mmCIF file of C-alpha atoms in Angstrom:
data_model
loop_
_atom_site.group_PDB
_atom_site.id
_atom_site.type_symbol
_atom_site.label_atom_id
_atom_site.label_comp_id
_atom_site.label_asym_id
_atom_site.label_seq_id
_atom_site.Cartn_x
_atom_site.Cartn_y
_atom_site.Cartn_z
ATOM 1 C CA ASP A 8 -11.701 5.504 -66.230
ATOM 2 C CA SER A 9 -8.400 3.421 -65.699
ATOM 3 C CA GLY A 10 -9.015 2.127 -69.614
ATOM 4 C CA VAL A 11 -8.782 -1.547 -68.089
ATOM 5 C CA THR A 12 -12.550 -3.078 -67.516
ATOM 6 C CA GLN A 13 -13.487 -5.690 -66.414
ATOM 7 C CA THR A 14 -17.037 -7.272 -66.403
ATOM 8 C CA PRO A 15 -19.465 -8.114 -64.915
ATOM 9 C CA LYS A 16 -18.983 -6.296 -61.635
ATOM 10 C CA HIS A 17 -20.880 -8.258 -59.307
ATOM 11 C CA LEU A 18 -21.728 -11.945 -59.562
ATOM 12 C CA ILE A 19 -23.841 -14.054 -57.063
ATOM 13 C CA THR A 20 -23.917 -17.491 -57.184
ATOM 14 C CA ALA A 21 -24.092 -20.369 -55.614
ATOM 15 C CA THR A 22 -21.320 -23.280 -54.900
ATOM 16 C CA GLY A 23 -20.590 -25.994 -57.332
ATOM 17 C CA GLN A 24 -21.418 -23.693 -60.245
ATOM 18 C CA ARG A 25 -19.035 -22.176 -62.346
ATOM 19 C CA VAL A 26 -18.209 -19.219 -63.845
ATOM 20 C CA THR A 27 -15.983 -16.245 -65.927
ATOM 21 C CA LEU A 28 -14.800 -13.109 -65.877
ATOM 22 C CA ARG A 29 -13.621 -10.914 -68.556
ATOM 23 C CA CYS A 30 -11.070 -8.668 -68.598
ATOM 24 C CA SER A 31 -10.291 -6.070 -71.296
ATOM 25 C CA PRO A 32 -6.451 -4.456 -70.842
ATOM 26 C CA ARG A 33 -5.583 -0.988 -71.391
ATOM 27 C CA SER A 34 -5.054 -0.176 -75.914
ATOM 28 C CA GLY A 35 -1.948 -1.499 -77.145
ATOM 29 C CA ASP A 36 -1.005 -3.449 -73.438
ATOM 30 C CA LEU A 37 0.543 -6.631 -74.355
ATOM 31 C CA SER A 38 0.529 -8.308 -70.513
ATOM 32 C CA VAL A 39 -2.430 -8.954 -68.357
ATOM 33 C CA TYR A 40 -2.437 -10.528 -64.745
ATOM 34 C CA TRP A 41 -5.196 -11.884 -62.869
ATOM 35 C CA TYR A 42 -5.370 -10.787 -58.912
ATOM 36 C CA GLN A 43 -7.567 -12.231 -55.978
ATOM 37 C CA GLN A 44 -8.496 -10.092 -53.395
ATOM 38 C CA SER A 45 -9.782 -11.624 -49.889
ATOM 39 C CA LEU A 46 -9.871 -10.049 -46.455
ATOM 40 C CA ASP A 47 -7.868 -12.408 -44.518
ATOM 41 C CA GLN A 48 -5.545 -12.845 -47.873
ATOM 42 C CA GLY A 49 -4.765 -9.489 -48.843
ATOM 43 C CA LEU A 50 -4.175 -9.126 -52.538
ATOM 44 C CA GLN A 51 -2.825 -12.731 -54.340
ATOM 45 C CA PHE A 52 -1.548 -12.593 -57.202
ATOM 46 C CA LEU A 53 -2.646 -15.408 -59.647
ATOM 47 C CA ILE A 54 -1.455 -15.858 -63.035
ATOM 48 C CA GLN A 55 -0.383 -13.622 -66.415
ATOM 49 C CA TYR A 56 -0.063 -13.683 -69.704
ATOM 50 C CA TYR A 57 1.548 -12.253 -72.344
ATOM 51 C CA ASN A 58 0.013 -11.442 -75.477
ATOM 52 C CA GLY A 59 -1.800 -14.311 -75.743
ATOM 53 C CA GLU A 60 0.705 -16.873 -73.623
ATOM 54 C CA GLU A 61 1.052 -17.870 -70.477
ATOM 55 C CA ARG A 62 4.050 -15.959 -68.352
ATOM 56 C CA ALA A 63 3.894 -16.747 -65.064
ATOM 57 C CA LYS A 64 1.860 -18.299 -62.334
ATOM 58 C CA GLY A 65 0.785 -17.742 -58.773
ATOM 59 C CA ASN A 66 -1.478 -19.201 -55.971
ATOM 60 C CA ILE A 67 -4.064 -20.235 -58.558
ATOM 61 C CA LEU A 68 -6.028 -22.944 -57.703
ATOM 62 C CA GLU A 69 -6.315 -25.365 -59.866
ATOM 63 C CA ARG A 70 -10.107 -25.588 -60.717
ATOM 64 C CA PHE A 71 -9.144 -21.758 -61.738
ATOM 65 C CA SER A 72 -7.878 -21.399 -65.364
ATOM 66 C CA ALA A 73 -7.148 -17.947 -67.654
ATOM 67 C CA GLN A 74 -6.439 -17.327 -71.312
ATOM 68 C CA GLN A 75 -5.593 -15.060 -73.178
ATOM 69 C CA PHE A 76 -7.535 -14.418 -77.138
ATOM 70 C CA PRO A 77 -6.025 -13.149 -80.201
ATOM 71 C CA ASP A 78 -7.820 -9.355 -79.168
ATOM 72 C CA LEU A 79 -6.422 -9.631 -75.992
ATOM 73 C CA HIS A 80 -8.904 -9.837 -74.101
ATOM 74 C CA SER A 81 -9.175 -12.143 -71.358
ATOM 75 C CA GLU A 82 -10.938 -14.751 -69.552
ATOM 76 C CA LEU A 83 -10.743 -15.897 -65.705
ATOM 77 C CA ASN A 84 -12.715 -19.522 -65.132
ATOM 78 C CA LEU A 85 -13.564 -20.339 -62.141
ATOM 79 C CA SER A 86 -15.365 -23.457 -61.220
ATOM 80 C CA SER A 87 -16.247 -26.122 -58.865
ATOM 81 C CA LEU A 88 -16.366 -22.904 -56.853
ATOM 82 C CA GLU A 89 -16.586 -22.967 -52.516
ATOM 83 C CA LEU A 90 -17.839 -20.288 -50.437
ATOM 84 C CA GLY A 91 -13.917 -19.432 -49.499
ATOM 85 C CA ASP A 92 -13.795 -18.229 -53.425
ATOM 86 C CA SER A 93 -16.065 -15.044 -52.481
ATOM 87 C CA ALA A 94 -13.493 -11.875 -53.003
ATOM 88 C CA LEU A 95 -12.620 -9.306 -55.252
ATOM 89 C CA TYR A 96 -11.235 -10.204 -58.619
ATOM 90 C CA PHE A 97 -8.620 -8.128 -59.971
ATOM 91 C CA CYS A 98 -7.121 -7.970 -63.282
ATOM 92 C CA ALA A 99 -4.096 -5.546 -64.451
ATOM 93 C CA SER A 100 -2.439 -4.713 -67.861
ATOM 94 C CA SER A 101 1.019 -3.309 -68.675
ATOM 95 C CA VAL A 102 3.094 -2.808 -71.687
ATOM 96 C CA VAL A 103 6.359 -3.130 -70.132
ATOM 97 C CA PRO A 104 6.909 -5.197 -66.382
ATOM 98 C CA TYR A 105 6.973 -1.332 -65.187
ATOM 99 C CA GLY A 106 3.151 0.327 -65.614
ATOM 100 C CA TYR A 107 0.478 -1.677 -63.928
ATOM 101 C CA THR A 108 -3.192 -0.494 -64.223
ATOM 102 C CA PHE A 109 -5.698 -2.464 -62.397
ATOM 103 C CA GLY A 110 -9.630 -2.982 -63.181
ATOM 104 C CA SER A 111 -12.226 -1.533 -60.549
ATOM 105 C CA GLY A 112 -12.777 -5.584 -60.590
ATOM 106 C CA THR A 113 -15.179 -7.985 -60.305
ATOM 107 C CA ARG A 114 -17.036 -8.977 -57.136
ATOM 108 C CA LEU A 115 -17.768 -12.594 -56.659
ATOM 109 C CA THR A 116 -19.854 -13.810 -53.905
ATOM 110 C CA VAL A 117 -20.801 -17.104 -53.706
ATOM 111 C CA VAL A 118 -23.945 -18.798 -51.187
ATOM 112 C CA SER B 25 5.808 -15.561 -46.191
ATOM 113 C CA GLN B 26 4.917 -12.487 -46.679
ATOM 114 C CA GLU B 27 7.201 -11.240 -49.473
ATOM 115 C CA LEU B 28 6.078 -7.402 -48.926
ATOM 116 C CA GLU B 29 5.946 -6.176 -44.836
ATOM 117 C CA GLN B 30 3.814 -3.385 -45.096
ATOM 118 C CA SER B 31 3.240 -1.614 -42.003
ATOM 119 C CA PRO B 32 1.045 -0.252 -39.867
ATOM 120 C CA GLN B 33 -1.525 -2.809 -40.837
ATOM 121 C CA SER B 34 -4.152 0.355 -39.515
ATOM 122 C CA LEU B 35 -3.363 3.850 -38.744
ATOM 123 C CA ILE B 36 -5.697 6.133 -37.055
ATOM 124 C CA VAL B 37 -4.630 9.825 -37.107
ATOM 125 C CA GLN B 38 -6.331 13.162 -36.453
ATOM 126 C CA GLU B 39 -6.958 15.882 -39.503
ATOM 127 C CA GLY B 40 -3.647 17.328 -40.528
ATOM 128 C CA LYS B 41 -1.250 15.687 -38.594
ATOM 129 C CA ASN B 42 1.717 14.172 -40.350
ATOM 130 C CA LEU B 43 2.139 9.972 -41.125
ATOM 131 C CA THR B 44 4.019 7.581 -42.508
ATOM 132 C CA ILE B 45 3.663 4.068 -43.938
ATOM 133 C CA ASN B 46 6.584 1.499 -44.277
ATOM 134 C CA CYS B 47 7.283 -1.361 -46.853
ATOM 135 C CA THR B 48 9.542 -3.737 -46.124
ATOM 136 C CA SER B 49 10.783 -6.814 -48.876
ATOM 137 C CA SER B 50 13.660 -9.205 -48.335
ATOM 138 C CA LYS B 51 14.555 -8.656 -51.730
ATOM 139 C CA THR B 52 16.384 -6.446 -54.079
ATOM 140 C CA LEU B 53 12.840 -4.582 -55.653
ATOM 141 C CA TYR B 54 13.251 -3.405 -59.339
ATOM 142 C CA GLY B 55 9.843 -1.547 -59.078
ATOM 143 C CA LEU B 56 7.938 -0.118 -56.490
ATOM 144 C CA TYR B 57 4.585 0.835 -56.475
ATOM 145 C CA TRP B 58 2.193 3.039 -54.764
ATOM 146 C CA TYR B 59 -1.577 2.385 -54.271
ATOM 147 C CA LYS B 60 -4.773 3.461 -53.051
ATOM 148 C CA GLN B 61 -7.772 1.346 -52.488
ATOM 149 C CA LYS B 62 -11.579 3.013 -51.045
ATOM 150 C CA TYR B 63 -12.594 -0.039 -49.686
ATOM 151 C CA GLY B 64 -14.270 -2.886 -52.070
ATOM 152 C CA GLU B 65 -13.370 -0.701 -54.618
ATOM 153 C CA GLY B 66 -10.619 -0.591 -57.696
ATOM 154 C CA LEU B 67 -6.869 0.380 -57.132
ATOM 155 C CA ILE B 68 -5.811 3.921 -58.094
ATOM 156 C CA PHE B 69 -2.128 4.503 -59.408
ATOM 157 C CA LEU B 70 -0.420 6.665 -56.831
ATOM 158 C CA MET B 71 2.991 7.105 -57.590
ATOM 159 C CA MET B 72 6.139 5.020 -59.155
ATOM 160 C CA LEU B 73 9.846 4.607 -57.470
ATOM 161 C CA GLN B 74 12.759 2.553 -59.561
ATOM 162 C CA LYS B 75 15.772 3.749 -58.614
ATOM 163 C CA GLY B 76 18.127 3.302 -55.297
ATOM 164 C CA GLY B 77 17.602 6.025 -53.380
ATOM 165 C CA GLU B 78 14.435 8.279 -55.276
ATOM 166 C CA GLU B 79 11.824 10.368 -54.151
ATOM 167 C CA LYS B 80 8.994 11.632 -55.375
ATOM 168 C CA SER B 81 5.952 14.089 -54.359
ATOM 169 C CA HIS B 82 2.523 14.294 -55.838
ATOM 170 C CA GLU B 83 0.267 17.129 -53.436
ATOM 171 C CA LYS B 84 0.793 15.790 -49.895
ATOM 172 C CA ILE B 85 2.077 12.657 -50.370
ATOM 173 C CA THR B 86 5.452 11.609 -50.683
ATOM 174 C CA ALA B 87 7.525 8.189 -51.503
ATOM 175 C CA LYS B 88 10.710 7.378 -51.182
ATOM 176 C CA LEU B 89 12.721 3.966 -52.320
ATOM 177 C CA ASP B 90 16.012 3.598 -50.067
ATOM 178 C CA GLU B 91 18.948 2.909 -51.677
ATOM 179 C CA LYS B 92 19.080 -0.254 -51.258
ATOM 180 C CA LYS B 93 16.189 -0.799 -53.092
ATOM 181 C CA GLN B 94 14.616 -3.150 -50.401
ATOM 182 C CA GLN B 95 12.366 -0.857 -48.675
ATOM 183 C CA SER B 96 10.048 2.174 -49.164
ATOM 184 C CA SER B 97 8.228 4.749 -47.152
ATOM 185 C CA LEU B 98 4.929 6.511 -47.970
ATOM 186 C CA HIS B 99 4.537 10.033 -45.706
ATOM 187 C CA ILE B 100 1.710 12.300 -46.143
ATOM 188 C CA THR B 101 1.441 15.646 -44.813
ATOM 189 C CA ALA B 102 -1.092 17.385 -43.593
ATOM 190 C CA SER B 103 -3.432 14.563 -43.773
ATOM 191 C CA GLN B 104 -7.336 15.172 -44.939
ATOM 192 C CA PRO B 105 -10.136 12.581 -44.745
ATOM 193 C CA SER B 106 -10.023 12.505 -47.951
ATOM 194 C CA HIS B 107 -6.536 10.535 -47.614
ATOM 195 C CA ALA B 108 -8.515 8.232 -45.946
ATOM 196 C CA GLY B 109 -8.599 4.429 -47.979
ATOM 197 C CA ILE B 110 -6.252 1.595 -47.636
ATOM 198 C CA TYR B 111 -2.200 1.918 -49.013
ATOM 199 C CA LEU B 112 -1.009 -0.976 -50.369
ATOM 200 C CA CYS B 113 2.489 -0.726 -51.864
ATOM 201 C CA GLY B 114 3.344 -3.293 -54.728
ATOM 202 C CA ALA B 115 6.883 -5.093 -56.053
ATOM 203 C CA ALA B 116 8.062 -6.268 -58.983
ATOM 204 C CA MET B 117 9.825 -9.011 -58.088
ATOM 205 C CA GLU B 118 11.172 -11.669 -60.499
ATOM 206 C CA SER B 119 9.041 -15.055 -61.420
ATOM 207 C CA GLY B 120 11.402 -17.103 -63.679
ATOM 208 C CA GLY B 121 13.343 -16.297 -66.882
ATOM 209 C CA SER B 122 12.445 -12.532 -67.744
ATOM 210 C CA ASN B 123 9.335 -12.676 -65.842
ATOM 211 C CA TYR B 124 8.605 -10.344 -63.283
ATOM 212 C CA LYS B 125 5.425 -10.915 -60.883
ATOM 213 C CA LEU B 126 3.169 -7.618 -59.467
ATOM 214 C CA THR B 127 3.303 -8.356 -55.320
ATOM 215 C CA PHE B 128 1.452 -6.664 -53.369
ATOM 216 C CA GLY B 129 1.740 -5.928 -49.653
ATOM 217 C CA LYS B 130 -1.376 -6.889 -47.067
ATOM 218 C CA GLY B 131 -1.944 -3.307 -47.061
ATOM 219 C CA THR B 132 -2.502 -0.269 -44.538
ATOM 220 C CA LEU B 133 -5.869 0.829 -43.606
ATOM 221 C CA LEU B 134 -5.758 4.887 -43.024
ATOM 222 C CA THR B 135 -8.392 6.170 -40.692
ATOM 223 C CA VAL B 136 -8.125 10.301 -40.811
ATOM 224 C CA ASN B 137 -10.414 11.580 -38.664
ATOM 225 C CA PRO B 138 -12.266 15.277 -38.512
#
């Protein structure tokens, strides 16, 4: 157990739908990072939050959004889902820029 | 373009053989991480390197960061089937202001045949 908790582990949904992925960071970590992993693109950085504020954005689509709550857990919202959004979604947390711990991921399948 | 290039993309070795995986960046690396991933599972942290010339070892795995902090190698000695998986290098790169993001290479798929 890495200390970073992601739910759900698996999600199957239809195109056009909206889903929410949840991440609880390791105790004491203020930063949360979201990544998308697909076979063709590899592990792609989506967005980072630090203590409730957005800090950095990567290759995140406009249909995707995220937020970090006062208790530091984070949610990644994916809307108007397309087949190509099927992927593994990971979150990671860190307390300083140089220590990253990953959760076990959420496998999203869009049918 | 990929900010971190890993080579080779895949590697098949016989059990007991040594192997090396490389990770190259066009930018200075502020922290270089090596992770291992079983297909479809989470990332397992292996090692972190920060200083130019730094070398770390854990069991049969050794990682080095070159003096210019733009290239790292991961070396496995006497490989075993348990070493099989996807090896990912990740680097802390500036993303604006004093922020850093962890960027990954595309990974190296290692197969170890018994």
